[in-house]
Short mmCIF file of C-alpha atoms in Angstrom, two decimals:
data_model
loop_
_atom_site.label_atom_id
_atom_site.label_comp_id
_atom_site.label_asym_id
_atom_site.label_seq_id
_atom_site.Cartn_x
_atom_site.Cartn_y
_atom_site.Cartn_z
CA MET A 68 4.73 -22.69 -40.46
CA THR A 69 2.56 -24.82 -42.73
CA PRO A 70 0.65 -22.55 -45.06
CA ARG A 71 -3.08 -22.45 -44.88
CA ILE A 72 -4.25 -22.73 -48.43
CA GLU A 73 -8.01 -22.40 -48.71
CA ALA A 74 -10.17 -20.14 -50.83
CA GLY A 75 -11.10 -16.96 -48.88
CA THR A 76 -8.03 -17.00 -46.53
CA ASP A 77 -5.41 -14.32 -46.65
CA LEU A 78 -3.13 -15.85 -49.12
CA ALA A 79 -1.52 -12.54 -49.91
CA GLU A 80 -0.22 -12.02 -46.42
CA GLN A 81 1.30 -15.49 -46.28
CA ALA A 82 2.81 -15.26 -49.73
CA ARG A 83 4.30 -11.86 -48.85
CA GLN A 84 6.60 -13.93 -46.40
CA VAL A 85 8.04 -16.17 -49.01
CA LEU A 86 7.96 -14.05 -52.36
CA ASP A 87 10.76 -11.82 -53.35
CA SER A 88 9.42 -8.28 -52.58
CA THR A 89 9.66 -7.26 -56.26
CA SER A 90 7.71 -10.25 -57.36
CA TYR A 91 5.03 -9.75 -54.74
CA ALA A 92 4.59 -6.15 -55.74
CA TYR A 93 4.34 -7.18 -59.39
CA TYR A 94 1.62 -9.83 -58.75
CA SER A 95 -0.40 -7.61 -56.46
CA ALA A 96 -0.17 -4.32 -58.55
CA GLY A 97 -3.25 -2.59 -59.86
CA SER A 98 -3.60 0.56 -61.78
CA GLY A 99 -4.45 4.18 -61.01
CA GLU A 100 -5.85 4.60 -57.59
CA ASN A 101 -6.49 0.77 -57.31
CA LEU A 102 -10.22 1.49 -57.01
CA SER A 103 -11.01 -1.39 -59.56
CA LEU A 104 -8.60 -3.72 -57.71
CA ARG A 105 -10.17 -3.04 -54.22
CA GLU A 106 -13.87 -3.09 -55.41
CA ALA A 107 -13.62 -6.43 -57.30
CA ALA A 108 -14.04 -8.71 -54.31
CA GLU A 109 -16.31 -6.50 -52.26
CA ALA A 110 -18.74 -6.24 -55.18
CA TRP A 111 -19.40 -10.00 -55.02
CA ARG A 112 -20.17 -9.77 -51.31
CA LYS A 113 -22.92 -7.25 -51.94
CA TRP A 114 -25.21 -9.80 -53.62
CA ARG A 115 -27.52 -11.64 -51.19
CA ILE A 116 -28.79 -15.18 -51.42
CA LEU A 117 -32.34 -16.37 -51.20
CA PRO A 118 -31.90 -20.02 -50.38
CA ARG A 119 -34.56 -22.65 -51.24
CA VAL A 120 -35.53 -25.13 -48.51
CA LEU A 121 -37.10 -28.64 -48.51
CA ARG A 122 -34.94 -29.61 -51.57
CA ASP A 123 -33.07 -32.88 -51.81
CA VAL A 124 -29.46 -31.96 -51.51
CA SER A 125 -28.23 -35.27 -50.22
CA ALA A 126 -25.95 -35.36 -53.26
CA VAL A 127 -24.51 -32.21 -54.79
CA ASP A 128 -22.99 -32.15 -58.20
CA THR A 129 -20.56 -29.32 -58.98
CA ARG A 130 -19.25 -30.86 -62.31
CA ARG A 131 -19.63 -28.83 -65.55
CA THR A 132 -18.61 -29.39 -69.14
CA LEU A 133 -17.18 -26.21 -70.78
CA LEU A 134 -16.53 -26.28 -74.52
CA GLY A 135 -16.07 -30.04 -74.39
CA THR A 136 -13.83 -30.16 -71.37
CA ASP A 137 -15.13 -31.86 -68.22
CA LEU A 138 -14.41 -29.95 -65.05
CA SER A 139 -14.87 -31.04 -61.43
CA ALA A 140 -16.20 -27.54 -60.79
CA PRO A 141 -16.68 -24.47 -62.95
CA VAL A 142 -13.53 -22.87 -61.63
CA VAL A 143 -10.68 -22.29 -64.01
CA ALA A 144 -7.18 -20.99 -63.54
CA ALA A 145 -7.01 -17.60 -65.23
CA PRO A 146 -4.10 -16.42 -67.48
CA THR A 147 -1.54 -14.69 -65.28
CA ALA A 148 2.11 -13.81 -66.23
CA PHE A 149 5.45 -15.13 -65.08
CA HIS A 150 4.68 -18.04 -62.75
CA ASN A 151 8.46 -18.53 -62.46
CA LEU A 152 8.55 -15.75 -59.98
CA ALA A 153 6.41 -17.95 -57.64
CA SER A 154 7.96 -21.35 -58.33
CA PRO A 155 11.10 -22.64 -60.03
CA GLN A 156 8.95 -24.82 -62.39
CA GLY A 157 6.61 -21.91 -63.11
CA GLU A 158 3.53 -22.79 -65.21
CA ILE A 159 4.51 -26.46 -65.39
CA ALA A 160 3.83 -26.73 -61.62
CA THR A 161 0.67 -24.78 -62.12
CA ALA A 162 -0.53 -27.03 -64.90
CA ARG A 163 0.06 -30.12 -62.81
CA GLY A 164 -1.81 -28.76 -59.78
CA VAL A 165 -4.75 -27.63 -62.05
CA ALA A 166 -4.85 -31.06 -63.73
CA ALA A 167 -4.88 -32.82 -60.30
CA ALA A 168 -7.74 -30.77 -59.27
CA GLY A 169 -9.81 -31.61 -62.36
CA SER A 170 -9.69 -28.11 -63.60
CA LEU A 171 -8.38 -26.26 -66.71
CA LEU A 172 -5.51 -23.75 -67.15
CA VAL A 173 -5.61 -20.72 -69.35
CA LEU A 174 -1.96 -20.31 -70.19
CA SER A 175 -0.80 -16.72 -70.24
CA ALA A 176 0.66 -15.23 -73.38
CA ARG A 177 3.35 -13.94 -71.06
CA SER A 178 4.12 -17.45 -69.74
CA SER A 179 7.61 -17.96 -68.35
CA ARG A 180 7.61 -21.57 -69.64
CA ALA A 181 7.16 -22.83 -73.20
CA PRO A 182 3.65 -24.05 -74.19
CA GLU A 183 5.07 -27.42 -75.21
CA ALA A 184 6.47 -27.90 -71.73
CA VAL A 185 3.27 -26.93 -70.12
CA ALA A 186 1.32 -29.20 -72.31
CA ALA A 187 3.56 -32.13 -71.37
CA ALA A 188 2.64 -31.60 -67.79
CA GLY A 189 -0.79 -32.93 -68.58
CA GLY A 190 -4.28 -31.66 -68.19
CA PRO A 191 -6.59 -29.47 -70.52
CA TRP A 192 -5.47 -25.84 -71.36
CA TRP A 193 -6.41 -22.91 -73.32
CA ALA A 194 -3.93 -20.41 -74.61
CA GLN A 195 -4.35 -16.63 -74.02
CA ILE A 196 -3.56 -14.62 -77.12
CA TYR A 197 -2.54 -11.03 -77.67
CA CYS A 198 -2.68 -9.67 -81.12
CA LEU A 199 0.70 -8.05 -81.54
CA ARG A 200 1.88 -5.13 -83.64
CA ASP A 201 3.71 -7.60 -85.77
CA PRO A 202 0.95 -10.12 -86.97
CA ALA A 203 3.52 -12.55 -88.02
CA LEU A 204 4.48 -13.06 -84.44
CA THR A 205 0.80 -13.68 -83.39
CA ARG A 206 0.36 -16.13 -86.32
CA THR A 207 3.43 -18.09 -85.28
CA TYR A 208 2.32 -18.25 -81.70
CA VAL A 209 -1.19 -19.47 -82.57
CA GLU A 210 0.29 -22.13 -84.77
CA ARG A 211 2.59 -23.13 -82.02
CA VAL A 212 -0.17 -23.44 -79.24
CA THR A 213 -2.46 -25.21 -81.57
CA ALA A 214 0.24 -27.84 -82.39
CA ALA A 215 1.06 -28.12 -78.67
CA GLY A 216 -2.58 -29.14 -77.91
CA ALA A 217 -4.41 -26.11 -76.69
CA ARG A 218 -8.24 -26.54 -76.67
CA ALA A 219 -9.17 -22.99 -77.28
CA LEU A 220 -7.71 -19.54 -77.82
CA VAL A 221 -8.50 -16.67 -75.42
CA LEU A 222 -8.15 -13.31 -77.19
CA THR A 223 -7.55 -10.66 -74.64
CA VAL A 224 -8.84 -7.32 -75.88
CA ASP A 225 -8.84 -4.89 -72.85
CA ALA A 226 -5.16 -3.99 -73.16
CA PRO A 227 -4.54 -2.03 -76.31
CA TYR A 228 -1.82 -0.29 -74.32
CA VAL A 229 -0.28 -1.65 -71.17
CA THR A 230 -1.22 0.73 -68.28
CA PRO A 231 1.96 1.90 -66.48
CA ARG A 232 2.16 0.03 -63.28
CA GLY A 233 5.13 -1.02 -61.14
CA ALA A 234 7.67 0.89 -63.16
CA GLU A 235 9.26 1.85 -59.92
CA LEU A 236 9.64 -1.80 -58.89
CA GLY A 237 12.76 -2.26 -61.00
CA PRO A 238 13.66 -5.31 -63.12
CA LEU A 239 11.72 -8.39 -62.35
CA PRO A 240 14.04 -11.13 -60.87
CA PHE A 241 14.15 -13.56 -63.70
CA ASP A 242 16.80 -16.32 -63.97
CA ALA A 243 19.63 -15.25 -66.24
CA ASP A 244 18.94 -18.19 -68.71
CA ASP A 245 15.12 -17.51 -68.79
CA ALA A 246 14.87 -16.43 -72.42
CA ALA A 247 11.24 -16.78 -72.67
CA ALA A 248 10.57 -14.50 -69.66
CA ARG A 249 13.01 -11.93 -70.95
CA LEU A 250 11.18 -11.70 -74.16
CA SER A 251 7.93 -10.85 -72.31
CA ASP A 252 9.48 -8.58 -69.60
CA PRO A 253 8.00 -5.27 -69.80
CA ALA A 254 11.50 -3.76 -69.28
CA THR A 255 12.94 -5.55 -72.32
CA ARG A 256 10.02 -6.12 -74.58
CA THR A 257 10.37 -4.80 -78.20
CA ARG A 258 7.81 -2.69 -80.01
CA ALA A 259 6.89 -5.73 -82.24
CA LEU A 260 5.87 -7.62 -79.10
CA GLU A 261 3.34 -4.93 -77.87
CA GLN A 262 -0.31 -5.31 -78.27
CA ASP A 263 -1.87 -3.91 -81.44
CA PRO A 264 -3.97 -0.87 -80.61
CA SER A 265 -5.79 -0.95 -83.94
CA LEU A 266 -7.63 -4.27 -83.00
CA THR A 267 -11.30 -4.63 -84.22
CA PRO A 268 -13.72 -7.55 -84.12
CA HIS A 269 -12.22 -8.67 -87.45
CA ALA A 270 -9.37 -10.27 -85.29
CA ILE A 271 -11.73 -12.83 -84.08
CA ALA A 272 -12.38 -14.18 -87.65
CA TRP A 273 -8.62 -13.84 -88.43
CA LEU A 274 -7.80 -16.13 -85.46
CA ARG A 275 -10.35 -18.61 -86.57
CA GLU A 276 -8.66 -18.75 -89.92
CA LEU A 277 -5.37 -19.52 -88.36
CA SER A 278 -6.64 -22.24 -86.22
CA ASP A 279 -9.72 -24.51 -85.95
CA LEU A 280 -9.79 -23.84 -82.26
CA PRO A 281 -12.77 -21.95 -80.71
CA VAL A 282 -11.89 -18.30 -79.84
CA LEU A 283 -13.15 -16.83 -76.63
CA VAL A 284 -12.84 -13.12 -76.05
CA LYS A 285 -11.61 -11.82 -72.65
CA GLY A 286 -12.00 -8.37 -71.19
CA VAL A 287 -15.57 -7.59 -72.16
CA LEU A 288 -17.76 -5.42 -69.78
CA ARG A 289 -20.39 -4.09 -72.06
CA PRO A 290 -23.45 -6.06 -73.53
CA ASP A 291 -23.00 -4.32 -76.93
CA ASP A 292 -19.39 -5.45 -77.11
CA ALA A 293 -20.32 -8.96 -76.15
CA LEU A 294 -22.94 -9.15 -78.84
CA ALA A 295 -20.45 -7.68 -81.48
CA CYS A 296 -17.88 -10.43 -80.48
CA VAL A 297 -20.55 -13.20 -80.78
CA THR A 298 -21.66 -11.87 -84.14
CA ALA A 299 -17.97 -11.87 -85.25
CA GLY A 300 -17.60 -15.52 -84.37
CA ALA A 301 -16.48 -15.78 -80.70
CA ALA A 302 -17.14 -19.10 -79.11
CA GLY A 303 -17.30 -17.47 -75.56
CA ILE A 304 -17.19 -14.28 -73.65
CA ILE A 305 -15.10 -13.61 -70.52
CA VAL A 306 -16.34 -10.65 -68.49
CA SER A 307 -13.08 -9.34 -67.10
CA ALA A 308 -11.45 -6.09 -65.83
CA HIS A 309 -7.93 -7.48 -66.27
CA GLY A 310 -7.59 -7.98 -62.48
CA GLY A 311 -7.68 -4.21 -61.94
CA ARG A 312 -4.38 -3.87 -63.84
CA GLN A 313 -5.62 -1.79 -66.77
CA LEU A 314 -8.19 0.93 -66.73
CA ASP A 315 -9.13 1.90 -63.26
CA ARG A 316 -12.62 2.80 -62.03
CA VAL A 317 -14.27 0.27 -64.42
CA LEU A 318 -17.56 -1.49 -63.39
CA PRO A 319 -16.94 -4.36 -61.18
CA THR A 320 -17.38 -7.68 -63.03
CA SER A 321 -20.13 -8.79 -60.78
CA ARG A 322 -22.23 -5.95 -61.86
CA ALA A 323 -21.21 -6.15 -65.56
CA LEU A 324 -21.98 -9.83 -65.81
CA PRO A 325 -25.95 -9.88 -65.82
CA PRO A 326 -26.29 -7.44 -68.77
CA VAL A 327 -23.70 -9.33 -70.72
CA VAL A 328 -25.46 -12.64 -70.01
CA ARG A 329 -28.81 -11.20 -71.18
CA ALA A 330 -27.26 -9.86 -74.45
CA VAL A 331 -25.58 -13.17 -75.24
CA ALA A 332 -28.82 -14.99 -74.44
CA GLY A 333 -27.22 -18.46 -74.21
CA ARG A 334 -25.59 -18.42 -77.73
CA VAL A 335 -22.16 -18.97 -76.19
CA PRO A 336 -20.66 -19.66 -72.77
CA VAL A 337 -20.09 -16.55 -70.50
CA LEU A 338 -17.22 -16.57 -67.98
CA VAL A 339 -16.23 -14.05 -65.41
CA ASP A 340 -13.25 -13.26 -63.32
CA GLY A 341 -12.17 -10.52 -60.94
CA GLY A 342 -12.23 -10.89 -57.16
CA VAL A 343 -13.72 -14.36 -56.96
CA CYS A 344 -12.35 -15.26 -53.60
CA THR A 345 -14.76 -18.04 -52.26
CA GLY A 346 -17.08 -20.70 -53.18
CA LEU A 347 -20.01 -18.39 -52.30
CA ASP A 348 -18.58 -15.94 -54.94
CA VAL A 349 -18.70 -18.74 -57.44
CA LEU A 350 -22.30 -19.55 -56.49
CA VAL A 351 -23.39 -15.98 -57.02
CA ALA A 352 -21.66 -15.82 -60.37
CA LEU A 353 -23.23 -19.04 -61.59
CA ALA A 354 -26.68 -17.73 -60.31
CA LEU A 355 -26.09 -14.55 -62.33
CA GLY A 356 -25.56 -16.61 -65.46
CA ALA A 357 -21.88 -17.30 -65.77
CA ASP A 358 -20.85 -20.73 -67.03
CA ALA A 359 -17.63 -20.71 -65.01
CA VAL A 360 -15.37 -18.34 -63.14
CA LEU A 361 -11.58 -17.76 -63.60
CA VAL A 362 -9.31 -17.27 -60.71
CA GLY A 363 -5.91 -15.50 -61.07
CA ARG A 364 -4.02 -14.12 -58.12
CA PRO A 365 -5.15 -16.79 -55.66
CA VAL A 366 -3.62 -19.46 -57.95
CA LEU A 367 -0.36 -17.53 -58.17
CA LEU A 368 -0.12 -17.13 -54.36
CA ALA A 369 -0.98 -20.84 -53.73
CA LEU A 370 1.78 -21.68 -56.20
CA ALA A 371 4.20 -19.49 -54.22
CA LEU A 372 3.26 -21.11 -51.00
CA ALA A 373 3.26 -24.74 -51.76
CA GLY A 374 3.99 -25.39 -55.56
CA GLU A 375 1.72 -27.66 -57.52
CA ALA A 376 0.19 -29.10 -54.22
CA GLY A 377 -0.84 -25.60 -53.33
CA VAL A 378 -2.65 -25.00 -56.60
CA GLU A 379 -4.42 -28.35 -56.23
CA THR A 380 -5.40 -27.58 -52.60
CA LEU A 381 -6.72 -24.24 -53.48
CA LEU A 382 -8.94 -25.38 -56.39
CA HIS A 383 -10.25 -28.29 -54.37
CA SER A 384 -11.21 -25.77 -51.70
CA TYR A 385 -13.19 -23.72 -54.17
CA ARG A 386 -15.08 -26.93 -55.20
CA GLU A 387 -15.72 -27.92 -51.63
CA GLN A 388 -17.00 -24.50 -50.64
CA LEU A 389 -19.24 -24.35 -53.72
CA SER A 390 -20.64 -27.74 -52.97
CA ARG A 391 -21.45 -26.76 -49.35
CA ALA A 392 -22.95 -23.32 -50.38
CA MET A 393 -25.10 -25.16 -53.12
CA ALA A 394 -26.43 -27.62 -50.56
CA LEU A 395 -27.30 -24.83 -48.05
CA ALA A 396 -28.89 -22.78 -50.86
CA GLY A 397 -31.10 -25.86 -51.86
CA CYS A 398 -29.34 -26.46 -55.17
CA ALA A 399 -28.32 -30.00 -56.00
CA THR A 400 -26.93 -29.23 -59.47
CA ALA A 401 -25.74 -26.25 -61.38
CA ALA A 402 -29.07 -26.25 -63.28
CA HIS A 403 -30.69 -25.05 -60.06
CA LEU A 404 -28.47 -22.00 -59.81
CA THR A 405 -30.89 -19.54 -61.39
CA SER A 406 -31.10 -15.77 -61.16
CA ASP A 407 -33.92 -15.82 -58.66
CA LEU A 408 -31.46 -17.27 -56.12
CA VAL A 409 -29.67 -13.91 -55.65
CA SER A 410 -30.69 -10.36 -54.96
CA ALA A 411 -28.64 -7.13 -55.18
#
């Protein structure tokens, strides 16, 4: 059966039929009682749209420029680990699909393919960064992704410790010769490769000293934290709950976003992820002040279903749904997506 790859469709159930059961469980796992995981998507649906009428929407423009990168739509592939579990080519296939869709990939620090190989696939990309217990390892990785052509660093700060999840799943089914994946595998990862739990905002300045790339901070839910990051030199804020895989019962990102946007007050871009399933969700996020959204699990599932073509198809569907929603809401450009367009 030909998979139906479209934003908002049940990609998970389709992917369950093709993924190894352990891989599927790893991708879909949350933490605790999975409240954050379940609430993420539903929270976007609770917003209501107040469409404008008698506006010229004969041409709708979804394009956006984000930190110097032109995007066909403000939908970015979020950092997610171990794409080799979904496709033999792993992140290389993802990068190709993302580039074909005119989007941008945030390469996970737990990538199963080398940054240099992903860079060679083409297309713009940012590199996710964890500050590790051994700072020399972080320094080496930052130097490596900078040399490989990353356009920004994405410092993930909401995982000082990795929440136990999926320990009962057993070893992940990596290829025997997949050295990069084995280094990142939770089952074999050394203490030096764990995240540094003593991290403070000074890490932002340190990363800026290591590279001339802009540093975005991912995992922010509080306006005071967002302001502290901007003060410390962050070039962007990503409102994120880590896909519901870290602390459970956190505020859904759709509710955390508006206060963060107000605190940042336009000084740097604000992005958001977590449960963004459809183009309507993207419209709501942009109206609430986000400059772009990130999509994680849907990209992994599309990759599993149809490789790079699946990723491209999925991202095109987000853009098409957003364009249609903008037209029906009376918004010809992103500039028209203002806060008065939505109501809680």
